[in-house]
Amino acid sequence: MNTKMVQILWGCFLLWNLYISSAQTIYPGIKARVTQRALDYGVQAGMEVIEQMVKERNIPDLKGSESLEYLKVEYVNYNFSNIKIHAFSFPNTSLAFVPGVGIKALTNHGSVNLSTNWDVKSPLLCQESRGDHVPALLELRICGYQRTRPCPPWPRPGQPCTFSPNSQDTGAADLFLSGVYFTGILILARNDFGHPSLELQDCYAQVSHAHVSFSGELSVLYNSFAEPMEKPILKKFNEMLCPIITGEVEALNANLSMLEVLTKIDNYTILDYSLISSPEITENYIDLDLKGTFYPLEDLTDPPFSPVPFVLPERSDSMLYVGISEYFFKSASFAYFTSGAFNVTLSTKEISSHLVRNSQGIGNVLSRIAEISILSQPFMVRIMATEPPVISLLPGNFTLDIPASIMILTETENSTVETIVSMDFVASTSVGLVILGQRLICSLSLNRFRLSLPESNRSNIEVLRFENILSSILHFGILPLANAKLQQGFPLPNPHKISFVNSNVEVLEHFILISTDLKYETSLKHQPSFHGWEGLNLISGQWKENSAP
């Protein structure tokens, strides 16, 4: 095979691969952008979370053995247990994006106050021969420490105490750590199941100073030789910090891997919030691409159309931006249509109650329908969508056109159902949007109503009379029912106890843009949200999965 032929085949191979890769490109239905403002607020709110978390966290015991040469004591075995953090301060803490990598955390000049129980075993201790066996320190060992005179051999003849190599004492102490420094990078990615994943890399933590203050009857004496014990305590803390922090991140990551990315919206549909790719991280923000597809409850087949790419505007005034594409709403329309959610049958009583509740001066509507039908029997209105409602998102304008058929039915004396009139229509509605809690709420208002040629044995004049009546039924009867259902809203992903504030919704070309700030509220009551995220409780390491609302 000559060189020219090889080049041609190689070129065809490259073109084929480009075609395959472009055909397999998956675009998101939802884009979420977290800005630097969110990270800055995260530092502030995170301190509250960490404060609650560390106060309930069990810190591993500190155990060791040291020799006190200046006291001529071969060993002091010590154990600090039940270590609790009571207060801490990290005045210089920051979070910053590392492009293409993750989020860098940095803190320095931190300090921590801890309390602990301790016990010591050492030849330094002996038991007095009196009946109460109160632990005491041998006086002559103290004189050796004070260097006023050499200590006599242990034990001194006639000394009223007996030496035991297992002699011990217990009590309480305070630990003060200062010069706390930590840095690490949180790597954000996507696992094979569309869950977000976290990993801590380049962890480095160091405490510069540790001070131990013993309390109790002999605290003055113990504090006199506390300084030699502070160095090994400091060393052990420095060895423990990164494993502890890494363990917390791994626990959070394990919880993230169990989040439900499919959430049931109602009895008709479920919504897929899975990540379709790893987060994109720049110097100023992180972008998350979510699938954002609705499915009928029992069928996870993708709709017969695909999402198209859209780009969020370059803004940084808000903490979070969420772009919801036209595809998101189209998939919802298709899923609800497939599930039969747009088919409704209303009785005279139901229509009447809504007409009375939602309108004034329209009490004669039913009598006019009866006049048209020339029937005195109760009737029913059956509306069925003939195609999925058509979604259109243009700047400042969100419309929903509903193609459907309507039948007026009545039951005859022999219990058979007779069709009074049947015709097709298109109802054009405007969609209003608002953020309530952590949900996107939609509402419909009727713009215009168009009837097509009827399938009826009535005259055209009667159909024209019926058109106005039907429009009233839709406007005052059907739409209020639809809006009542829509008040449930679409859940927006948000962690536990995080609420949206200063929210704004804009309709742009082929997508809507939600701009919002975030607020952490310890007293925030549970609100329905994206199933799984509301269970992501960062307090006390108890990341538990809650049941779907």
XYZ file of C-alpha atoms in Angstrom:
549
model
C 0.000 0.000 0.000
C 1.518 3.345 -1.061
C 1.984 6.334 1.245
C -0.789 8.384 -0.391
C -3.379 5.659 0.190
C -2.335 5.389 3.852
C -2.814 9.132 4.306
C -6.290 8.976 2.726
C -7.387 6.095 4.950
C -5.978 7.832 8.024
C -7.876 11.016 7.140
C -11.124 9.055 6.719
C -10.567 7.424 10.084
C -10.128 10.819 11.787
C -13.260 12.213 10.125
C -15.267 9.169 11.218
C -14.104 9.588 14.794
C -15.023 13.271 14.733
C -18.482 12.355 13.453
C -18.983 9.693 16.101
C -17.844 11.998 18.918
C -20.121 14.822 17.745
C -23.064 12.438 17.459
C -22.482 11.242 21.011
C -22.181 14.721 22.534
C -24.672 15.110 25.360
C -25.815 18.577 26.352
C -27.336 19.419 29.742
C -30.933 20.294 30.462
C -29.777 22.259 33.517
C -26.597 24.209 34.163
C -25.626 25.365 37.647
C -22.841 27.888 38.249
C -21.293 28.487 41.672
C -19.340 31.747 41.893
C -16.565 33.024 44.138
C -19.179 34.882 46.146
C -20.666 31.538 47.126
C -17.246 30.296 48.256
C -16.700 33.447 50.313
C -20.072 32.988 51.961
C -19.257 29.312 52.406
C -16.303 30.278 54.574
C -18.557 32.343 56.821
C -21.405 29.829 57.006
C -18.992 26.919 57.097
C -17.552 28.099 60.385
C -20.985 27.623 61.982
C -21.252 24.137 60.506
C -17.742 23.174 61.574
C -18.277 24.569 65.064
C -21.295 22.335 65.598
C -19.593 19.385 63.962
C -16.315 19.449 65.904
C -18.011 19.944 69.273
C -19.734 16.614 68.813
C -16.817 14.825 67.191
C -14.839 12.266 69.198
C -11.113 12.897 68.864
C -8.879 9.832 69.230
C -7.041 9.433 72.539
C -3.473 10.664 72.821
C -1.219 8.038 74.354
C 2.505 7.996 74.894
C 5.472 7.567 77.167
C 8.175 10.094 78.022
C 11.191 10.086 80.280
C 11.826 13.022 82.630
C 15.615 13.086 82.882
C 15.722 16.144 85.094
C 13.596 14.283 87.641
C 15.606 11.095 87.108
C 12.354 9.331 86.200
C 12.692 6.651 83.552
C 9.184 6.932 82.146
C 5.823 8.635 82.428
C 3.038 6.769 80.613
C 0.224 9.168 79.844
C -3.202 8.940 78.184
C -5.400 11.907 77.261
C -8.957 10.695 76.651
C -12.421 12.143 76.051
C -10.876 15.047 74.132
C -13.507 17.682 73.297
C -13.255 20.924 71.347
C -14.936 23.824 73.146
C -13.904 26.789 71.025
C -11.828 27.560 67.976
C -10.847 30.490 65.828
C -9.707 30.463 62.208
C -9.478 34.164 61.352
C -7.612 33.699 58.071
C -9.576 31.152 56.053
C -10.208 31.202 52.323
C -11.619 29.069 49.514
C -10.505 29.594 45.930
C -11.038 27.876 42.598
C -8.086 26.069 41.060
C -8.835 26.008 37.299
C -9.277 22.509 35.954
C -8.594 20.953 39.356
C -10.898 21.812 42.259
C -11.238 24.122 45.238
C -8.294 25.061 47.429
C -8.901 25.516 51.155
C -6.423 27.484 53.255
C -6.399 28.554 56.885
C -3.636 29.825 59.136
C -3.123 31.469 62.524
C -5.910 29.285 63.911
C -6.348 28.330 67.545
C -8.338 25.624 69.345
C -9.372 25.165 72.981
C -9.883 21.582 74.146
C -10.687 19.805 77.383
C -9.603 16.288 78.249
C -9.331 13.652 80.922
C -5.903 12.234 81.653
C -4.245 9.476 83.584
C -0.532 8.933 84.279
C 1.444 5.856 85.311
C 4.996 6.408 86.520
C 7.526 5.639 89.269
C 7.131 9.318 90.000
C 3.955 8.322 91.838
C 3.589 6.333 95.060
C 0.812 5.475 97.488
C 0.915 6.741 101.036
C 0.635 4.080 103.705
C -2.320 5.750 105.362
C -5.724 4.154 104.941
C -7.199 6.402 102.246
C -4.458 5.631 99.678
C -4.511 9.134 98.232
C -2.093 9.426 95.282
C 0.842 11.696 96.064
C 4.198 12.709 94.644
C 7.339 11.740 96.476
C 8.697 14.878 98.058
C 12.315 13.961 97.454
C 11.730 13.692 93.737
C 10.508 17.251 93.809
C 13.639 18.344 95.595
C 15.622 16.691 92.834
C 13.656 18.722 90.277
C 14.266 21.871 92.276
C 17.963 20.985 92.460
C 18.195 22.157 96.085
C 19.848 18.876 97.048
C 20.379 15.476 95.407
C 17.555 13.019 95.745
C 18.227 9.963 97.884
C 17.709 6.458 96.488
C 14.139 5.414 95.719
C 12.387 4.704 98.064
C 13.941 6.527 101.022
C 14.125 4.345 104.144
C 11.336 5.281 106.526
C 9.342 7.132 103.834
C 5.646 6.432 104.571
C 4.801 5.271 101.063
C 5.409 2.187 99.015
C 6.634 2.226 95.432
C 4.674 0.443 92.720
C 5.712 0.522 89.060
C 1.999 0.796 88.173
C 1.225 3.716 90.438
C -1.030 6.194 88.662
C -3.078 9.345 89.012
C -6.006 10.786 87.026
C -7.608 14.169 86.513
C -8.660 16.794 83.982
C -6.716 19.218 81.824
C -7.119 21.923 79.219
C -5.260 21.907 75.910
C -4.651 25.036 73.876
C -3.432 24.675 70.312
C -2.223 27.734 68.414
C -0.644 28.472 65.077
C -2.980 26.022 63.312
C -2.287 25.821 59.572
C -4.126 23.774 56.951
C -4.166 23.622 53.197
C -5.658 21.104 50.773
C -7.429 20.816 47.442
C -10.907 19.352 47.059
C -11.079 17.512 43.752
C -14.604 17.555 42.313
C -15.574 14.953 39.732
C -18.380 12.696 38.516
C -18.615 8.984 39.199
C -19.959 6.363 36.792
C -23.509 6.752 38.113
C -23.782 10.518 37.663
C -23.159 11.372 41.321
C -20.774 14.152 42.342
C -17.585 12.906 43.979
C -15.055 14.529 46.324
C -11.451 13.741 47.067
C -8.958 15.608 49.244
C -5.486 15.979 47.785
C -2.299 17.700 48.923
C -3.444 17.823 52.530
C -1.014 19.534 54.857
C -1.872 20.435 58.454
C 0.341 21.649 61.249
C -0.072 22.995 64.774
C 2.816 25.201 65.887
C 2.233 25.333 69.638
C 0.484 23.238 72.279
C -0.005 24.151 75.929
C -1.290 21.768 78.601
C -2.813 23.047 81.826
C -3.629 20.437 84.465
C -6.378 20.995 87.011
C -7.028 19.369 90.360
C -5.480 19.100 93.812
C -1.933 18.642 92.528
C -2.262 20.827 89.409
C 0.605 23.118 90.411
C 2.929 20.168 90.658
C 1.815 18.554 87.393
C 1.997 21.833 85.509
C 5.635 22.148 86.611
C 6.573 19.247 84.353
C 3.859 19.727 81.670
C 6.203 21.404 79.216
C 8.177 18.237 78.315
C 4.879 16.503 77.479
C 3.686 19.252 75.123
C 6.153 18.412 72.374
C 5.022 14.776 71.923
C 1.360 15.879 72.193
C 2.010 18.414 69.451
C 3.654 15.767 67.294
C 0.724 13.372 67.695
C -1.817 16.070 66.843
C 0.102 16.913 63.682
C 0.100 13.244 62.714
C -3.649 12.947 63.323
C -4.998 16.060 61.586
C -4.792 15.105 57.894
C -6.150 11.562 58.462
C -9.075 13.043 60.427
C -9.853 15.646 57.730
C -9.443 13.083 54.950
C -11.803 10.737 56.775
C -14.472 13.445 56.960
C -14.174 14.118 53.216
C -14.377 10.390 52.468
C -17.510 10.109 54.614
C -19.090 13.000 52.712
C -18.106 11.438 49.401
C -19.645 8.114 50.453
C -22.889 9.931 51.165
C -22.781 11.747 47.830
C -22.451 8.397 46.080
C -25.780 7.306 47.589
C -27.791 10.377 46.625
C -30.873 9.724 44.518
C -30.325 11.388 41.148
C -33.804 10.278 40.050
C -36.516 11.993 42.053
C -40.229 11.324 41.829
C -42.112 14.524 41.102
C -45.665 13.169 41.323
C -47.704 10.159 40.247
C -46.884 10.813 36.596
C -43.202 11.688 36.258
C -39.696 11.400 37.614
C -36.825 13.820 37.057
C -33.196 12.935 36.329
C -30.759 15.334 38.021
C -27.601 13.286 37.384
C -24.326 14.903 36.359
C -23.539 14.233 32.703
C -19.879 15.267 33.011
C -17.304 16.265 35.584
C -17.578 19.856 36.836
C -15.866 22.520 34.784
C -13.731 24.725 37.024
C -12.369 28.121 36.050
C -10.678 30.848 38.019
C -14.007 32.508 38.887
C -16.642 29.779 39.022
C -17.531 26.114 38.771
C -20.120 24.854 36.279
C -22.198 21.734 36.857
C -24.002 20.140 33.901
C -27.095 18.168 34.964
C -29.195 15.964 32.708
C -32.472 17.693 33.604
C -34.808 15.236 31.864
C -38.349 14.237 32.816
C -39.547 10.679 32.266
C -42.900 8.956 32.624
C -42.976 7.140 35.932
C -42.551 3.644 34.497
C -40.488 4.410 31.376
C -36.933 5.789 31.353
C -36.716 6.030 27.577
C -35.260 9.361 26.450
C -37.712 11.668 24.645
C -37.590 11.747 20.824
C -35.630 15.026 20.831
C -32.302 16.116 22.233
C -31.126 19.114 24.255
C -29.305 21.887 22.455
C -26.308 23.719 23.925
C -26.815 26.974 25.773
C -24.357 29.274 27.517
C -24.853 31.050 30.832
C -24.095 34.771 30.740
C -20.845 35.931 32.332
C -22.137 37.296 35.621
C -20.763 37.222 39.169
C -23.121 39.372 41.253
C -25.005 36.371 42.662
C -23.726 33.307 44.487
C -25.537 30.805 42.288
C -26.861 30.827 38.728
C -29.120 28.070 37.435
C -29.956 27.821 33.737
C -32.986 25.674 32.871
C -33.221 24.935 29.182
C -36.197 24.726 26.890
C -35.407 21.006 26.662
C -36.133 20.605 30.387
C -39.675 21.916 29.926
C -40.180 20.057 26.640
C -39.235 16.773 28.288
C -41.707 17.575 31.079
C -44.421 18.283 28.501
C -43.694 15.030 26.658
C -43.536 12.945 29.858
C -46.814 14.301 31.224
C -48.493 13.852 27.841
C -47.257 10.262 27.586
C -48.461 9.561 31.125
C -51.952 10.869 30.362
C -51.723 13.695 32.867
C -53.317 16.158 30.420
C -56.508 14.128 30.142
C -59.182 15.334 32.521
C -62.901 14.750 32.958
C -64.895 17.184 35.079
C -68.471 16.874 36.267
C -71.036 19.651 36.359
C -70.495 20.022 40.089
C -66.728 20.386 39.775
C -66.959 22.913 36.972
C -69.621 24.897 38.808
C -67.580 25.112 42.007
C -64.572 26.461 40.140
C -66.631 28.891 38.111
C -68.294 30.278 41.232
C -65.002 30.439 43.116
C -62.972 32.050 40.346
C -65.415 34.347 38.578
C -68.202 36.804 39.115
C -71.285 37.255 36.983
C -70.830 33.942 35.206
C -73.440 31.921 36.995
C -75.524 31.575 33.802
C -72.766 29.709 31.946
C -74.146 26.295 32.810
C -77.677 27.262 31.838
C -76.388 28.483 28.477
C -74.677 25.147 27.902
C -77.903 23.398 28.784
C -79.702 25.700 26.339
C -77.316 24.693 23.558
C -77.633 21.005 24.281
C -81.387 21.230 24.776
C -80.900 18.731 27.565
C -81.672 19.015 31.234
C -79.436 16.134 32.330
C -76.126 16.779 34.123
C -73.172 16.789 31.755
C -69.401 16.232 31.858
C -66.511 18.014 30.150
C -63.699 15.778 28.896
C -60.493 17.445 27.734
C -57.654 15.430 26.201
C -54.344 16.738 24.886
C -53.876 15.575 21.301
C -50.140 16.364 21.238
C -47.538 17.360 23.830
C -47.937 21.053 24.698
C -45.552 23.250 22.721
C -42.951 25.169 24.748
C -41.455 28.464 23.581
C -38.836 30.489 25.473
C -37.994 33.884 24.027
C -36.542 36.884 25.852
C -39.140 37.986 28.386
C -41.760 35.586 27.057
C -42.567 32.008 28.156
C -45.543 30.524 26.307
C -47.243 27.136 26.378
C -49.593 26.155 23.534
C -51.879 23.239 24.380
C -53.466 21.379 21.432
C -56.411 19.359 22.705
C -59.885 18.099 22.038
C -62.948 18.738 24.134
C -66.143 16.789 24.429
C -69.331 17.687 26.246
C -70.961 14.452 27.410
C -74.266 13.685 29.043
C -75.778 10.508 30.413
C -79.122 9.522 28.942
C -82.008 7.863 30.768
C -80.829 4.388 29.728
C -77.386 5.107 31.299
C -75.557 5.496 28.011
C -73.149 8.370 27.442
C -74.042 10.695 24.613
C -71.699 13.283 23.088
C -73.334 16.689 22.872
C -70.465 18.330 21.050
C -66.854 17.462 20.223
C -64.182 19.698 18.735
C -60.458 20.432 18.733
C -58.892 23.588 20.054
C -55.540 25.211 20.860
C -55.209 27.149 24.088
C -52.273 29.554 24.139
C -51.083 30.405 27.652
C -48.399 32.530 29.239
C -46.280 30.981 31.970
C -45.363 32.973 35.063
C -42.341 31.915 37.127
C -41.378 32.526 40.731
C -39.022 30.944 43.287
C -40.743 29.876 46.506
C -38.557 28.163 49.059
C -36.378 25.839 47.022
C -38.869 25.244 44.214
C -39.605 26.797 40.857
C -43.333 27.573 40.746
C -45.145 27.983 37.422
C -48.586 29.470 36.787
C -50.664 29.609 33.606
C -52.823 32.409 32.249
C -54.938 32.116 29.094
C -53.883 34.371 26.214
C -56.165 33.192 23.417
C -58.371 30.285 22.485
C -58.848 28.893 18.990
C -61.462 26.300 17.962
C -61.094 24.184 14.842
C -63.935 22.710 12.802
C -66.190 20.723 15.131
C -67.318 17.149 14.849
C -70.889 17.926 15.825
C -74.358 17.774 14.453
C -75.036 21.279 15.780
C -75.045 24.361 13.589
C -72.047 26.700 13.223
C -73.981 29.367 15.089
C -74.279 27.096 18.103
C -70.538 26.369 17.895
C -69.720 30.084 17.904
C -71.937 30.526 20.953
C -70.205 27.572 22.545
C -66.707 28.993 21.883
C -67.156 31.815 24.393
C -68.600 29.446 26.973
C -65.743 26.988 26.531
C -63.212 29.781 26.862
C -64.815 30.727 30.185
C -64.686 27.134 31.372
C -60.978 26.952 30.531
C -60.188 30.332 32.026
C -62.187 30.002 35.241
C -62.411 26.243 35.671
C -59.604 24.264 34.043
C -56.661 26.648 34.499
C -57.278 27.125 38.247
C -57.164 23.340 38.572
C -53.908 23.232 36.591
C -52.373 26.060 38.612
C -53.273 24.312 41.838
C -51.261 21.324 40.632
C -48.411 23.536 39.456
C -48.102 25.080 42.919
C -46.177 21.951 43.903
C -43.413 23.304 41.688
C -40.229 21.748 40.405
C -37.578 21.037 43.051
C -34.237 22.797 42.755
C -31.175 20.997 44.152
C -30.011 22.482 47.446
C -28.189 21.075 50.495
C -29.833 20.773 53.895
C -30.651 24.083 55.626
C -29.586 26.174 52.622
C -32.302 28.531 51.406
C -32.460 30.772 48.346
C -32.609 34.524 48.972
C -32.655 37.562 46.665
C -33.798 35.287 43.850
C -34.611 36.505 40.362
C -35.957 34.644 37.327
C -35.351 35.799 33.753
C -36.644 34.315 30.520
C -33.892 34.370 27.914
C -33.671 32.785 24.473
C -34.321 29.033 24.834
C -33.645 28.947 28.585
C -34.555 30.617 31.833
C -31.928 31.979 34.216
C -32.286 31.904 37.989
C -29.963 34.217 39.906
C -29.909 33.760 43.654
C -27.903 34.146 46.815
C -27.716 31.468 49.482
C -28.370 31.553 53.203
C -27.523 28.961 55.818
C -30.170 28.780 58.545
C -29.765 26.465 61.509
C -33.452 26.860 62.367
C -34.727 26.289 58.830
C -37.499 23.725 58.834
C -37.362 20.902 56.352
C -38.888 21.791 53.016
C -39.479 19.453 50.088
C -36.546 19.593 47.745
C -34.512 17.492 45.380
C -34.716 14.066 47.004
C -31.324 13.263 48.483
C -29.824 16.752 48.679
C -32.097 17.744 51.535
C -30.648 14.813 53.483
C -27.105 16.049 53.021
C -26.702 17.270 56.585
C -23.142 18.374 57.239
C -23.684 18.604 60.981
C -21.996 16.029 63.194
C -21.045 13.864 60.282
C -24.567 12.390 60.203
C -25.132 12.337 56.481
C -28.374 10.387 56.333
C -30.647 9.671 53.405
C -34.165 10.919 53.978
C -37.203 9.443 52.289
C -38.758 11.189 49.385
C -41.321 13.838 50.258
